[in-house]
Rosetta silent file (secondary structure, phi, psi, omega in degrees, C-alpha in Angstrom):
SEQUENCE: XXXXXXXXXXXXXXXXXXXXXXXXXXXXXXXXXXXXXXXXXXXXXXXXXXXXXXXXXXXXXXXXXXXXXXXXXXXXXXXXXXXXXXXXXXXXXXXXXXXXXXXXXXXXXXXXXXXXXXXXXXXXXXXXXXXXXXXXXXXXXXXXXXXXXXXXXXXXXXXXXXXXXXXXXXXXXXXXXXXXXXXXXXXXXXXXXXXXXXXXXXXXXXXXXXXXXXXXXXXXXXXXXXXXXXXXXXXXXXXXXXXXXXXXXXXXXXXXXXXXXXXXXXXXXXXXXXXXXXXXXXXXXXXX
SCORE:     score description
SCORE:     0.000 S_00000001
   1 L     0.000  -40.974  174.900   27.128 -108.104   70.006 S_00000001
   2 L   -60.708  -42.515 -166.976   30.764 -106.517   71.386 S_00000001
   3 H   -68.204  -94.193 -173.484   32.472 -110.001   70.382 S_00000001
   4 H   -37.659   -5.287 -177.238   31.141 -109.252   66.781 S_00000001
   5 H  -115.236  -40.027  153.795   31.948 -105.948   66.504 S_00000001
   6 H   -57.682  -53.460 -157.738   35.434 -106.181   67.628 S_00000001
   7 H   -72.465  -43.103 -168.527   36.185 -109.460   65.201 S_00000001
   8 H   -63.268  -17.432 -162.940   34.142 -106.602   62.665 S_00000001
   9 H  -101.081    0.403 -160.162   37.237 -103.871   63.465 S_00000001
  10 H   -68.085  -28.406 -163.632   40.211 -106.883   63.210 S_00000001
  11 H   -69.918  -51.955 -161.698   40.759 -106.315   59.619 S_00000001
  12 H   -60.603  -59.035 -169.878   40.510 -101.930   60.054 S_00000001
  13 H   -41.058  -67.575  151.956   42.811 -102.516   63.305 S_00000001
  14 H   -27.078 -109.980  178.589   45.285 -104.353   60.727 S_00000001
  15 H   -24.684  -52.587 -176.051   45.295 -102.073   57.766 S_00000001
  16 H   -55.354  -34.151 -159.106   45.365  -98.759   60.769 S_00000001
  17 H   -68.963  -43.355  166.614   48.432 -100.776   62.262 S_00000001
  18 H   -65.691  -31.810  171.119   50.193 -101.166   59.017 S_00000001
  19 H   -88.100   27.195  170.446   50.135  -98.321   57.871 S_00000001
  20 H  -117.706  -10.959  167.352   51.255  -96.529   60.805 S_00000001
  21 H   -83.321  -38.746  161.291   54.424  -98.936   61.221 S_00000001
  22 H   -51.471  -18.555 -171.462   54.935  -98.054   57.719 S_00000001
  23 H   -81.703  -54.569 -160.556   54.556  -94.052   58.448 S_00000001
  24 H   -43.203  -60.453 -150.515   56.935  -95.096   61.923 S_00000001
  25 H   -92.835   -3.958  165.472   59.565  -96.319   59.706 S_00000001
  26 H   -52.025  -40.224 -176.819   59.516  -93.525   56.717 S_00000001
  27 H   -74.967  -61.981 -173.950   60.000  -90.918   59.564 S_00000001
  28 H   -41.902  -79.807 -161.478   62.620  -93.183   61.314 S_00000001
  29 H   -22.605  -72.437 -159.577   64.936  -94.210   58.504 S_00000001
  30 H   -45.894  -43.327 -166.282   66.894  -90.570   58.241 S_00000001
  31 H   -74.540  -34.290  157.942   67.572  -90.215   61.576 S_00000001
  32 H   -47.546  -74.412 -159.076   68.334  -93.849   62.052 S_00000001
  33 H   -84.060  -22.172  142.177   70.749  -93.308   59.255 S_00000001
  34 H    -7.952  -77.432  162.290   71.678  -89.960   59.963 S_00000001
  35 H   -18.599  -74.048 -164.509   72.653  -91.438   63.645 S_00000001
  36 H  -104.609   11.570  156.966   74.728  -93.953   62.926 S_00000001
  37 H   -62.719  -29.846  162.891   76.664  -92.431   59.826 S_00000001
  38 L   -60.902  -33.932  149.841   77.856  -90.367   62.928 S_00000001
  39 L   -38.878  -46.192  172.766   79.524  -93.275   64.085 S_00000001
  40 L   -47.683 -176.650  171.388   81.250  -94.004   60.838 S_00000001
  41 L  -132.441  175.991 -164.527   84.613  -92.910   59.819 S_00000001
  42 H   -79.939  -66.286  158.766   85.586  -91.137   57.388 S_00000001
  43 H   -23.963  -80.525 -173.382   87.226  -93.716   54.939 S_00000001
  44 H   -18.107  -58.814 -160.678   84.180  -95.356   55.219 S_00000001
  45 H   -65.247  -62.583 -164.289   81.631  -92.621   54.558 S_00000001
  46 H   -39.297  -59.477 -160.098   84.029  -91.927   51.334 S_00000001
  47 H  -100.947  -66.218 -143.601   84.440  -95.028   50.004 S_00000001
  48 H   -77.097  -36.928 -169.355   81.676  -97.380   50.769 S_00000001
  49 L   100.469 -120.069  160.471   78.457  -95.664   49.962 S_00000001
  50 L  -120.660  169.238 -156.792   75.497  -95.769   51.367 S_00000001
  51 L   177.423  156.015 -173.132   74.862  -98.070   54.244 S_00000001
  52 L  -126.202  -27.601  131.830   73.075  -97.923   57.373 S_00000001
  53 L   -59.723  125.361  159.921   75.414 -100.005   59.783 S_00000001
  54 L   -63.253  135.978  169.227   78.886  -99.079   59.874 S_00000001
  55 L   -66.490  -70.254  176.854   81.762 -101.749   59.892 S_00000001
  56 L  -132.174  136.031 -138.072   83.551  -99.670   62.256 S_00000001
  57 L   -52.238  165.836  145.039   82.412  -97.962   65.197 S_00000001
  58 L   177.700  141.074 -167.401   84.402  -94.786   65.985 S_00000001
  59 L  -109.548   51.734 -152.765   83.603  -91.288   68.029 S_00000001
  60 H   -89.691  -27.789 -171.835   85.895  -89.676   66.121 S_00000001
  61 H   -65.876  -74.471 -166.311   83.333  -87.079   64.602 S_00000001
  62 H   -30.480  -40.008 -162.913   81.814  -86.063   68.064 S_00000001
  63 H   -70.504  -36.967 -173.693   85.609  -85.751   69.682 S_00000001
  64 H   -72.076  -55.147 -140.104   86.227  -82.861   66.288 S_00000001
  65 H   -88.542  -28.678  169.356   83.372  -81.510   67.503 S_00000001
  66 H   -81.109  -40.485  177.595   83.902  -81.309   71.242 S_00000001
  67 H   -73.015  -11.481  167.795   87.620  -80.011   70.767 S_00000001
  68 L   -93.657  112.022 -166.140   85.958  -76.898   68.211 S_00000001
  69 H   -46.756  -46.598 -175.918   85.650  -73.790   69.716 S_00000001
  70 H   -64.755  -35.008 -175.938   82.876  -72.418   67.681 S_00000001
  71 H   -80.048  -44.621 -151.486   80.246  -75.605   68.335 S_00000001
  72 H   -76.704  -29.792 -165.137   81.082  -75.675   71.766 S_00000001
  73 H   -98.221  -19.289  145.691   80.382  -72.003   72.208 S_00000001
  74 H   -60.400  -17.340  159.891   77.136  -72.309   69.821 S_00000001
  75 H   -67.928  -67.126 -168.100   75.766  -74.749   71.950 S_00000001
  76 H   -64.575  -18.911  169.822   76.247  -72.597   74.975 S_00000001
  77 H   -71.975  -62.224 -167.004   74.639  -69.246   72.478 S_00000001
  78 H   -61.274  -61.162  174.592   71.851  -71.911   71.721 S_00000001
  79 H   -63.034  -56.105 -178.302   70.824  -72.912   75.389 S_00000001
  80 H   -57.685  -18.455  153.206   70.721  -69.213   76.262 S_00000001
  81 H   -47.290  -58.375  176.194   68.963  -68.224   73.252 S_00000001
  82 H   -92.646  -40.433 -137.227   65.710  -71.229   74.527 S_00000001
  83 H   -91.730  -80.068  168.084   66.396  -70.750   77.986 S_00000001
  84 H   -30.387  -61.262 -165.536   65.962  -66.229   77.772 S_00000001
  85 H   -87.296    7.540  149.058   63.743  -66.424   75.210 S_00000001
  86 H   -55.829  -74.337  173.559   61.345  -68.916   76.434 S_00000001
  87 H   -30.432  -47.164  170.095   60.954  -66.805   78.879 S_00000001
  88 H   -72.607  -52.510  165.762   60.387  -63.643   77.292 S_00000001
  89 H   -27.163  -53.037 -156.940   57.910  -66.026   74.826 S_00000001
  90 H   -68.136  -65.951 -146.981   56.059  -67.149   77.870 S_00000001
  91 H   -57.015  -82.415  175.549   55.875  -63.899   80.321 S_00000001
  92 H   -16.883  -77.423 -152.512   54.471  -61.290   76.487 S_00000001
  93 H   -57.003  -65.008 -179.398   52.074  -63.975   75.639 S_00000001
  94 H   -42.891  -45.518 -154.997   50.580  -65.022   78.760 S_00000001
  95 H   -68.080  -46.297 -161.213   50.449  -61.610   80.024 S_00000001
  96 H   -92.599  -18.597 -176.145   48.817  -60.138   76.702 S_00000001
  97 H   -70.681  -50.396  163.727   46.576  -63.097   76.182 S_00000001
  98 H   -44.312  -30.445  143.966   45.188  -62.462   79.714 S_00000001
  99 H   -58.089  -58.946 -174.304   44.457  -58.956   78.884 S_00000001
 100 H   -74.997    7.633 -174.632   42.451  -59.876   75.533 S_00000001
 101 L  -113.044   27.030  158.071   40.144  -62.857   77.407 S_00000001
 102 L  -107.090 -171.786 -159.808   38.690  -60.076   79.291 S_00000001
 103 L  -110.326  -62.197 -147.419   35.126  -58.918   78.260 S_00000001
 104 L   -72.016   -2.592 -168.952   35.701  -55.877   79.952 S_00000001
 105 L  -103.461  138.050  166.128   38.811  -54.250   78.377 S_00000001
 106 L   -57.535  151.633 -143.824   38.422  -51.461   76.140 S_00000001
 107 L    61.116  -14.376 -151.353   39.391  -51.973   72.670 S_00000001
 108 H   -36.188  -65.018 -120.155   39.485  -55.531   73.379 S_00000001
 109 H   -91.053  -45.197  174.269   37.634  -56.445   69.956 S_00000001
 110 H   -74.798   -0.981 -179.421   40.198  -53.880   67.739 S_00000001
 111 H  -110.758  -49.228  168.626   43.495  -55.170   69.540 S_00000001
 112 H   -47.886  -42.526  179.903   42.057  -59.118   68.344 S_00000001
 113 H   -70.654  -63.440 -171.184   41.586  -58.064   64.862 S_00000001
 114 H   -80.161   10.689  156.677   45.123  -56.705   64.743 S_00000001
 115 H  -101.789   -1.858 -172.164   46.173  -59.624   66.547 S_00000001
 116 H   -99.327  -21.757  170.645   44.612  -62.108   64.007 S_00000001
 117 H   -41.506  -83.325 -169.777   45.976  -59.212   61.042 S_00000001
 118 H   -12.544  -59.229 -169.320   49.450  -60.116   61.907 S_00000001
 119 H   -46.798  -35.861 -159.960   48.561  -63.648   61.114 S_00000001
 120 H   -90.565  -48.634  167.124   47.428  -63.031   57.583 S_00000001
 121 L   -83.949  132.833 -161.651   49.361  -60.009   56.788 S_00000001
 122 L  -126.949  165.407  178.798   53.132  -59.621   57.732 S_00000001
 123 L   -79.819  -29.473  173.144   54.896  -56.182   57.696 S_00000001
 124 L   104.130  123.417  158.991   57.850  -57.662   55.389 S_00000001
 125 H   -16.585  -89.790  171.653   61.485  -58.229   56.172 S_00000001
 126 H   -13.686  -47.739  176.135   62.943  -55.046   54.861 S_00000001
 127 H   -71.674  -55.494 -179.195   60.707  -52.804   57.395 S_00000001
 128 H   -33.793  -57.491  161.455   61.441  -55.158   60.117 S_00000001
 129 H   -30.964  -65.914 -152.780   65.532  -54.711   59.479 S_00000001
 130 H   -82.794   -7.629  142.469   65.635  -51.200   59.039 S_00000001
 131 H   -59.984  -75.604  148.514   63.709  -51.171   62.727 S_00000001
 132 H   -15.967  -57.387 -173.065   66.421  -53.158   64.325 S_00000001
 133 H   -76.790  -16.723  179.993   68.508  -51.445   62.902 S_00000001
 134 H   -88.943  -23.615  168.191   67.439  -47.776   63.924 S_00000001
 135 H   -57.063  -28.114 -176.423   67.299  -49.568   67.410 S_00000001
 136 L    79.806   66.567  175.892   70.639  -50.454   67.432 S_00000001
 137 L  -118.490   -6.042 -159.953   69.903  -54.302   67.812 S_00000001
 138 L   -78.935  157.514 -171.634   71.523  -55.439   64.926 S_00000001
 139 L    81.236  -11.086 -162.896   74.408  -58.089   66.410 S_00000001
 140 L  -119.237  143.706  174.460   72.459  -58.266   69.573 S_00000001
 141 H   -75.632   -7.789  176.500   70.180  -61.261   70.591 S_00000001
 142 H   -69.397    1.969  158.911   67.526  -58.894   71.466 S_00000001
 143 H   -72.091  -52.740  150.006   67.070  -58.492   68.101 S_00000001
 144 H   -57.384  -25.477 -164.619   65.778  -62.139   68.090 S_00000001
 145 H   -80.218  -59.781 -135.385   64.074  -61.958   71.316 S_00000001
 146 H   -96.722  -39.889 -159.870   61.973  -58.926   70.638 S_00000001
 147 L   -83.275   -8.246  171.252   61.120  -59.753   66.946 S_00000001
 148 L  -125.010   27.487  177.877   59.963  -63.020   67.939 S_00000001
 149 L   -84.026  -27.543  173.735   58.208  -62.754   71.260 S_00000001
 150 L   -96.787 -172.807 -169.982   54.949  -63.157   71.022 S_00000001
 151 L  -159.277  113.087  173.699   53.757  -65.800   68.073 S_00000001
 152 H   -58.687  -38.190  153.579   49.611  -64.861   67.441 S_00000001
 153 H   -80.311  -11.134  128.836   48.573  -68.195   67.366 S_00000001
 154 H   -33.933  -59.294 -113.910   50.248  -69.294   70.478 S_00000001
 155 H  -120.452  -63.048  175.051   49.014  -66.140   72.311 S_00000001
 156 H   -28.892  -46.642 -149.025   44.991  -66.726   70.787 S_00000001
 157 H   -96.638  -24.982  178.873   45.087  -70.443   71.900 S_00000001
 158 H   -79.491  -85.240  177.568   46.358  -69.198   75.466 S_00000001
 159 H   -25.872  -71.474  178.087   43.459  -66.352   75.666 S_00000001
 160 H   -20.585  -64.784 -150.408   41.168  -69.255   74.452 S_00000001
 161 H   -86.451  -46.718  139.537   41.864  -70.891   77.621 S_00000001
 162 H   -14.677  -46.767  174.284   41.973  -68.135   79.937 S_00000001
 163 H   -93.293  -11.846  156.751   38.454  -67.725   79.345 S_00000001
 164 H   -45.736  -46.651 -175.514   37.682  -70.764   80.114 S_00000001
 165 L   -56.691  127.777 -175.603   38.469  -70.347   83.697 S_00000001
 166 L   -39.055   81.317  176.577   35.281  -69.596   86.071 S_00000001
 167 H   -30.047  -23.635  164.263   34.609  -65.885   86.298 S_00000001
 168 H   -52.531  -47.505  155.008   33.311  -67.104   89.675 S_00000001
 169 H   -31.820  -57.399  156.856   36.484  -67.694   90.549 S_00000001
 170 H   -61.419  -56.192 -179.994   37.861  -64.302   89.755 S_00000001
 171 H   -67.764  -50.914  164.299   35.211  -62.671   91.653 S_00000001
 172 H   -48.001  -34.033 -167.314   35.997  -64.808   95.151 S_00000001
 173 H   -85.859  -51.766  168.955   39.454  -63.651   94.824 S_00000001
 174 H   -40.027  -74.096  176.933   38.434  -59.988   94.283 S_00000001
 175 L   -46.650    1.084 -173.093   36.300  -60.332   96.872 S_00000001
 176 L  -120.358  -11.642  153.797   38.838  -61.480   99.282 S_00000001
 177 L    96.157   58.359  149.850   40.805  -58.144   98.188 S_00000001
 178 L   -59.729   96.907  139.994   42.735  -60.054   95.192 S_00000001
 179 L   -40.230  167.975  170.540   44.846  -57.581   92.960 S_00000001
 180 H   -53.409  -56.901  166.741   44.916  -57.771   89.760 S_00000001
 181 H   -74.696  -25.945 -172.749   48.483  -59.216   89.499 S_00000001
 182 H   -77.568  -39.120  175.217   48.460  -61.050   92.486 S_00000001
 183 H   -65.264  -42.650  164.341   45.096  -63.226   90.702 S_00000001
 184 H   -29.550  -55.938 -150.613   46.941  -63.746   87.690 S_00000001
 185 H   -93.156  -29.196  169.337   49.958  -64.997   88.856 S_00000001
 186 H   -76.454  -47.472 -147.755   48.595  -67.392   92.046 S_00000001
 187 H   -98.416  -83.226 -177.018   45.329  -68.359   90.859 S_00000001
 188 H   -29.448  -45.558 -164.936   45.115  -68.119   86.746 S_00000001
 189 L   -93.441  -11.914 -176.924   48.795  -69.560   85.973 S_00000001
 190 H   -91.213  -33.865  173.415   48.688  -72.281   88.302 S_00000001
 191 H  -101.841   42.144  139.650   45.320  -73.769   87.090 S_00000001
 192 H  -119.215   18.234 -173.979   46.765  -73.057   83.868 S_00000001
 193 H   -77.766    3.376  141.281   50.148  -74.997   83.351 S_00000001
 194 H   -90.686   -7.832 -170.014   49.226  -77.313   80.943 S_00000001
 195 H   -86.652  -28.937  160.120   48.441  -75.124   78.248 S_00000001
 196 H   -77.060  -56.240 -167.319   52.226  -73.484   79.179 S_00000001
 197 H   -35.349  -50.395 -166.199   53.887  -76.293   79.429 S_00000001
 198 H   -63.818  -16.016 -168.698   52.462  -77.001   76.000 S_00000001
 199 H  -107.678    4.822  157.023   53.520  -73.498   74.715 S_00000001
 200 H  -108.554   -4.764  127.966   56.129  -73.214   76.237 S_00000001
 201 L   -80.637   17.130  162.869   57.586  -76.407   74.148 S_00000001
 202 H   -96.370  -27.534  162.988   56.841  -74.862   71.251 S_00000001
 203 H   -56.149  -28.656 -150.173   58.650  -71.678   72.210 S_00000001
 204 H   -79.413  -59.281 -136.799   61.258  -73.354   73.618 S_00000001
 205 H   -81.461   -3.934  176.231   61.790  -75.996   70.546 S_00000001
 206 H   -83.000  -39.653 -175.903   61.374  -72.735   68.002 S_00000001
 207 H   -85.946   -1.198  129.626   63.944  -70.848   69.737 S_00000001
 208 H    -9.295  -80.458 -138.298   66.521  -74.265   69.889 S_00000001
 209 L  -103.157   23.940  154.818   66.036  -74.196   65.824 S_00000001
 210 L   -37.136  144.346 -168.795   66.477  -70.153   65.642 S_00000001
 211 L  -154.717  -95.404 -155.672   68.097  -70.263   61.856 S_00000001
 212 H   -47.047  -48.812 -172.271   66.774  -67.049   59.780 S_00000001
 213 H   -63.375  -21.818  159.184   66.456  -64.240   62.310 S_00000001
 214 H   -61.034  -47.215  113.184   69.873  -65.126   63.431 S_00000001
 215 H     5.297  -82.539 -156.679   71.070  -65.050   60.338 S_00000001
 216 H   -59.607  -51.694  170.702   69.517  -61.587   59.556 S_00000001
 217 L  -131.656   74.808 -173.512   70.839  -60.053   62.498 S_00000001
 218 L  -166.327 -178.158 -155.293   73.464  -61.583   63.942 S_00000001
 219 L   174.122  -45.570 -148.325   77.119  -61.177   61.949 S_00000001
 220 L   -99.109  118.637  160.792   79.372  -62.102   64.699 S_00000001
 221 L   -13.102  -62.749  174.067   80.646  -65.949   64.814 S_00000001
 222 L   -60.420  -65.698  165.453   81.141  -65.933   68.389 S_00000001
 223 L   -61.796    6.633 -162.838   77.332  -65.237   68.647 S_00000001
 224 L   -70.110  129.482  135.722   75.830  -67.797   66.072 S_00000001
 225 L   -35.551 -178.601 -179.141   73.401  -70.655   67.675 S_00000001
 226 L   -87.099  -13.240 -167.849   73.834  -74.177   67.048 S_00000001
 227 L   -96.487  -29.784  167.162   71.498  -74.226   63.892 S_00000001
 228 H   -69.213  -68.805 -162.501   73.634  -71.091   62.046 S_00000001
 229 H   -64.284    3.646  172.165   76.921  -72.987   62.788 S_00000001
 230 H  -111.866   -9.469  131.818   75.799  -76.201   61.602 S_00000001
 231 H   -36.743  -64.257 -176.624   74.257  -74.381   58.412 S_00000001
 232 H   -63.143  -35.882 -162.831   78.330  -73.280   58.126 S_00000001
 233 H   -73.185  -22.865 -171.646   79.627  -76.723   59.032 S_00000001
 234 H   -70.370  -37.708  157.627   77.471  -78.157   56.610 S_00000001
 235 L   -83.063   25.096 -141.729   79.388  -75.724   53.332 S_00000001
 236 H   -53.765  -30.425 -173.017   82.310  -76.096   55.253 S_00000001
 237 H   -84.014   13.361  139.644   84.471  -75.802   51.826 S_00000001
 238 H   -93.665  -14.853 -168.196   82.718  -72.460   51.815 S_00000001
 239 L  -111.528  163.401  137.403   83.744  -71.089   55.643 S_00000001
 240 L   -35.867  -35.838 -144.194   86.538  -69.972   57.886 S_00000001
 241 L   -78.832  163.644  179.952   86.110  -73.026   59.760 S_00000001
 242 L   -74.461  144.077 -174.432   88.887  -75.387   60.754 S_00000001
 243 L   -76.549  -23.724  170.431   89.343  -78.566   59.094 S_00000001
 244 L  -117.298  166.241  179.504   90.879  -80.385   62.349 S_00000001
 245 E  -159.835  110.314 -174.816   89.973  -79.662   66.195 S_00000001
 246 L    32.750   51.840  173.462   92.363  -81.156   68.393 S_00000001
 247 L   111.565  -22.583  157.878   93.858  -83.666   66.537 S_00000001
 248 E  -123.646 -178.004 -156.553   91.100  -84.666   64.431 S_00000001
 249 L   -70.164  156.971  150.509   89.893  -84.270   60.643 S_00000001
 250 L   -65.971  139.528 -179.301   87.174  -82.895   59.713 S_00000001
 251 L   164.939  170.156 -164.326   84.866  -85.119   57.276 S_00000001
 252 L   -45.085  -27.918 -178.674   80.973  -86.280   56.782 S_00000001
 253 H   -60.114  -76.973  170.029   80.632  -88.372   60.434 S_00000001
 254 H     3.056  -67.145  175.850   80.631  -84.638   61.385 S_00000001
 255 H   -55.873  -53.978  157.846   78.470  -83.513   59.794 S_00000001
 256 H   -51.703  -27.911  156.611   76.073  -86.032   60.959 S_00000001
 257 H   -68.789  -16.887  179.389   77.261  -85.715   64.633 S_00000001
 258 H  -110.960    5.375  173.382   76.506  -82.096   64.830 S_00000001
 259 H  -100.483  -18.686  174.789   72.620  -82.639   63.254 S_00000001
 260 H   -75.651  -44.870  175.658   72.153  -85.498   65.864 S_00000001
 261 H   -46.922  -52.029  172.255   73.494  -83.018   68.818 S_00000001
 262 H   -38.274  -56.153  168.520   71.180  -80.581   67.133 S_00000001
 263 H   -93.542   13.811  176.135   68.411  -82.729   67.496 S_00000001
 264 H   -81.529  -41.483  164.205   68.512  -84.771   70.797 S_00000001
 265 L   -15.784 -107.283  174.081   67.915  -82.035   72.930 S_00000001
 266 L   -25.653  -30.117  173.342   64.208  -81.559   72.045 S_00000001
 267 L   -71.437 -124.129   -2.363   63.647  -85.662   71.723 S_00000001
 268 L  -159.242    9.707 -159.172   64.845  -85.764   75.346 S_00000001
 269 L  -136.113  -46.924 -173.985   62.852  -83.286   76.216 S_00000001
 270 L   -82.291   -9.264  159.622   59.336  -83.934   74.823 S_00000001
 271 L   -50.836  -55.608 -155.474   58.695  -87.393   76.623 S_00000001
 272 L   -70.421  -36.315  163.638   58.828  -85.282   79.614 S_00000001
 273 L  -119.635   12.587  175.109   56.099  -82.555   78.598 S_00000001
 274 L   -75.265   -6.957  174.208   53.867  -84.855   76.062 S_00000001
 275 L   -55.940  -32.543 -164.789   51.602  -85.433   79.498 S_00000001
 276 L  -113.173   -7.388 -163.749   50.408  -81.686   79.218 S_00000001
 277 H   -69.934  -58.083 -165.224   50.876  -81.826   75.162 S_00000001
 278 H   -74.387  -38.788  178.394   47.365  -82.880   74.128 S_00000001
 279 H   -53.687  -84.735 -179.177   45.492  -81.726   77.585 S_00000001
 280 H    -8.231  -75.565  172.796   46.955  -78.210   76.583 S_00000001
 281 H   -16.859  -73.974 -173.545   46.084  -78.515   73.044 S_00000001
 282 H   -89.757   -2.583  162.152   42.490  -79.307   73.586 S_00000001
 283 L  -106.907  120.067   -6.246   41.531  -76.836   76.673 S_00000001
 284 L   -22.498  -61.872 -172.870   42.971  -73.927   74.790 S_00000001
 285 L   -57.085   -2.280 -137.049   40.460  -74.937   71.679 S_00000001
 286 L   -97.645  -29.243  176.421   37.500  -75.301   73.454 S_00000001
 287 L  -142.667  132.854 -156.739   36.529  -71.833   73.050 S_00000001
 288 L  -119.003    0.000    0.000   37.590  -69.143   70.112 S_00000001
């Protein structure tokens, strides 16, 4: 009866397989040619068309890009930017989601409605600004930090999970003359780290790809992530920036060399926490 019912799935097995090497290589292709278009040279790029091997090899983009002052120091605004503001992401959310999975806190049921509001309703750029701006944030990354620290679905999916955890549990620790903060931070977050890990690559890989809010409030060069300055490198014929960096040219392998640097991080990074992605995922859902 198993022998027939597998030989019944070979054809479904097929058809699932193909179309998912077909999905594989529709995703693949840009990056694939993206990739190795970094590699190209400029002549090439110019003249040849499109193509997905190069004829010849050359690391000529990556070298303008390591010798330009602005990338190199948007890189280093871009790891501090996920590294701080992971952090800040993590510490808000966890902290306030732990507060709303209690039964027992007043308000609880009116601070969830105005945390699920957010979702639906947004206050609007324009209000948002002219807050910053009476803060005196504009130019500052704490204007990013603060305007993006919590996320509502992130923080819900955390609470979700929170309550999961044995109230029995909570009460032994009490009983053993367990603070408040001391149960959190021993007991709650350690048999809760996959649902951080997973949230805290999604914080991490949102603030990596900061773009608009940087943008909004941010003005100074010198402070741009890597995702503003590669927005600039990309009009370049629009910018200050220089057309050579220590001896070489500027041209399209560039371009393509500073969107692979852009993305490799985060591939290189998500092998590393997909163990915790879906375990995260699905004990955060389990209860809403």
């Amino acid at each position: 009866m198993n022998f027939r019912m597998q030989k019944a799935d070979i054809p479904f097995r097929i058809v699932l397989y193909g179309v998912l090497l077909i999905a594989l290589v529709i995703v693949s292709f840009p990056f694939l040619y993206v990739l190795f278009s970094s590699f190209a040279t400029t002549h090439e790029m110019n003249t040849r068309g499109f193509f997905l091997l190069p004829k010849v090899w050359s690391l000529d983009a990556y070298k303008y890009l390591y010798f330009n002052d602005l990338f190199t120091k948007s890189i280093q605004n871009a790891v501090y930017i996920t590294v701080l503001g992971t952090a800040i992401n993590m510490v808000t959310t966890c902290l306030m989601a732990y507060g709303l999975s209690k039964s027992w806190l007043r308000g609880r049921k009116t601070l969830n409605f105005l945390v699920v509001f957010t979702m639906l309703f947004a206050g609007g750029i324009i209000p948002q600004y002219l807050v910053v701006k009476e803060l005196h944030l504009l130019n500052t990354y704490w204007a990013i930090f603060l305007t993006t620290a919590i996320t509502p679905f992130n923080m819900i999916v955390i609470r979700s999970f929170f309550q999961n955890v044995p109230s029995e549990m909570e009460e032994s620790a009490r009983i053993d003359g367990c603070g408040e903060w001391r149960l959190f931070w021993t007991i709650i977050i350690p048999l809760s780290m996959p649902v951080i890990a997973t949230f805290t690559l999604f914080y991490a890989v949102q603030n990596w790809n900061t773009y608009f809010t940087a943008i909004l409030y941010v003005n100074d060069p010198g402070k741009w992530p890597l995702q503003v300055f590669l927005r600039q490198l990309l009009i370049v014929s629009d910018t200050g920036l220089e057309l050579t960096a220590g001896g070489y040219a500027f041209g399209p392998p560039v371009k393509m060399a500073a969107v692979v640097v852009g993305a490799v991080p985060m591939l290189m990074i998500y092998p590393f926490m997909q163990k915790y992605f879906n375990q995260g995922m699905l004990l955060g859902s389990v209860k809403g």
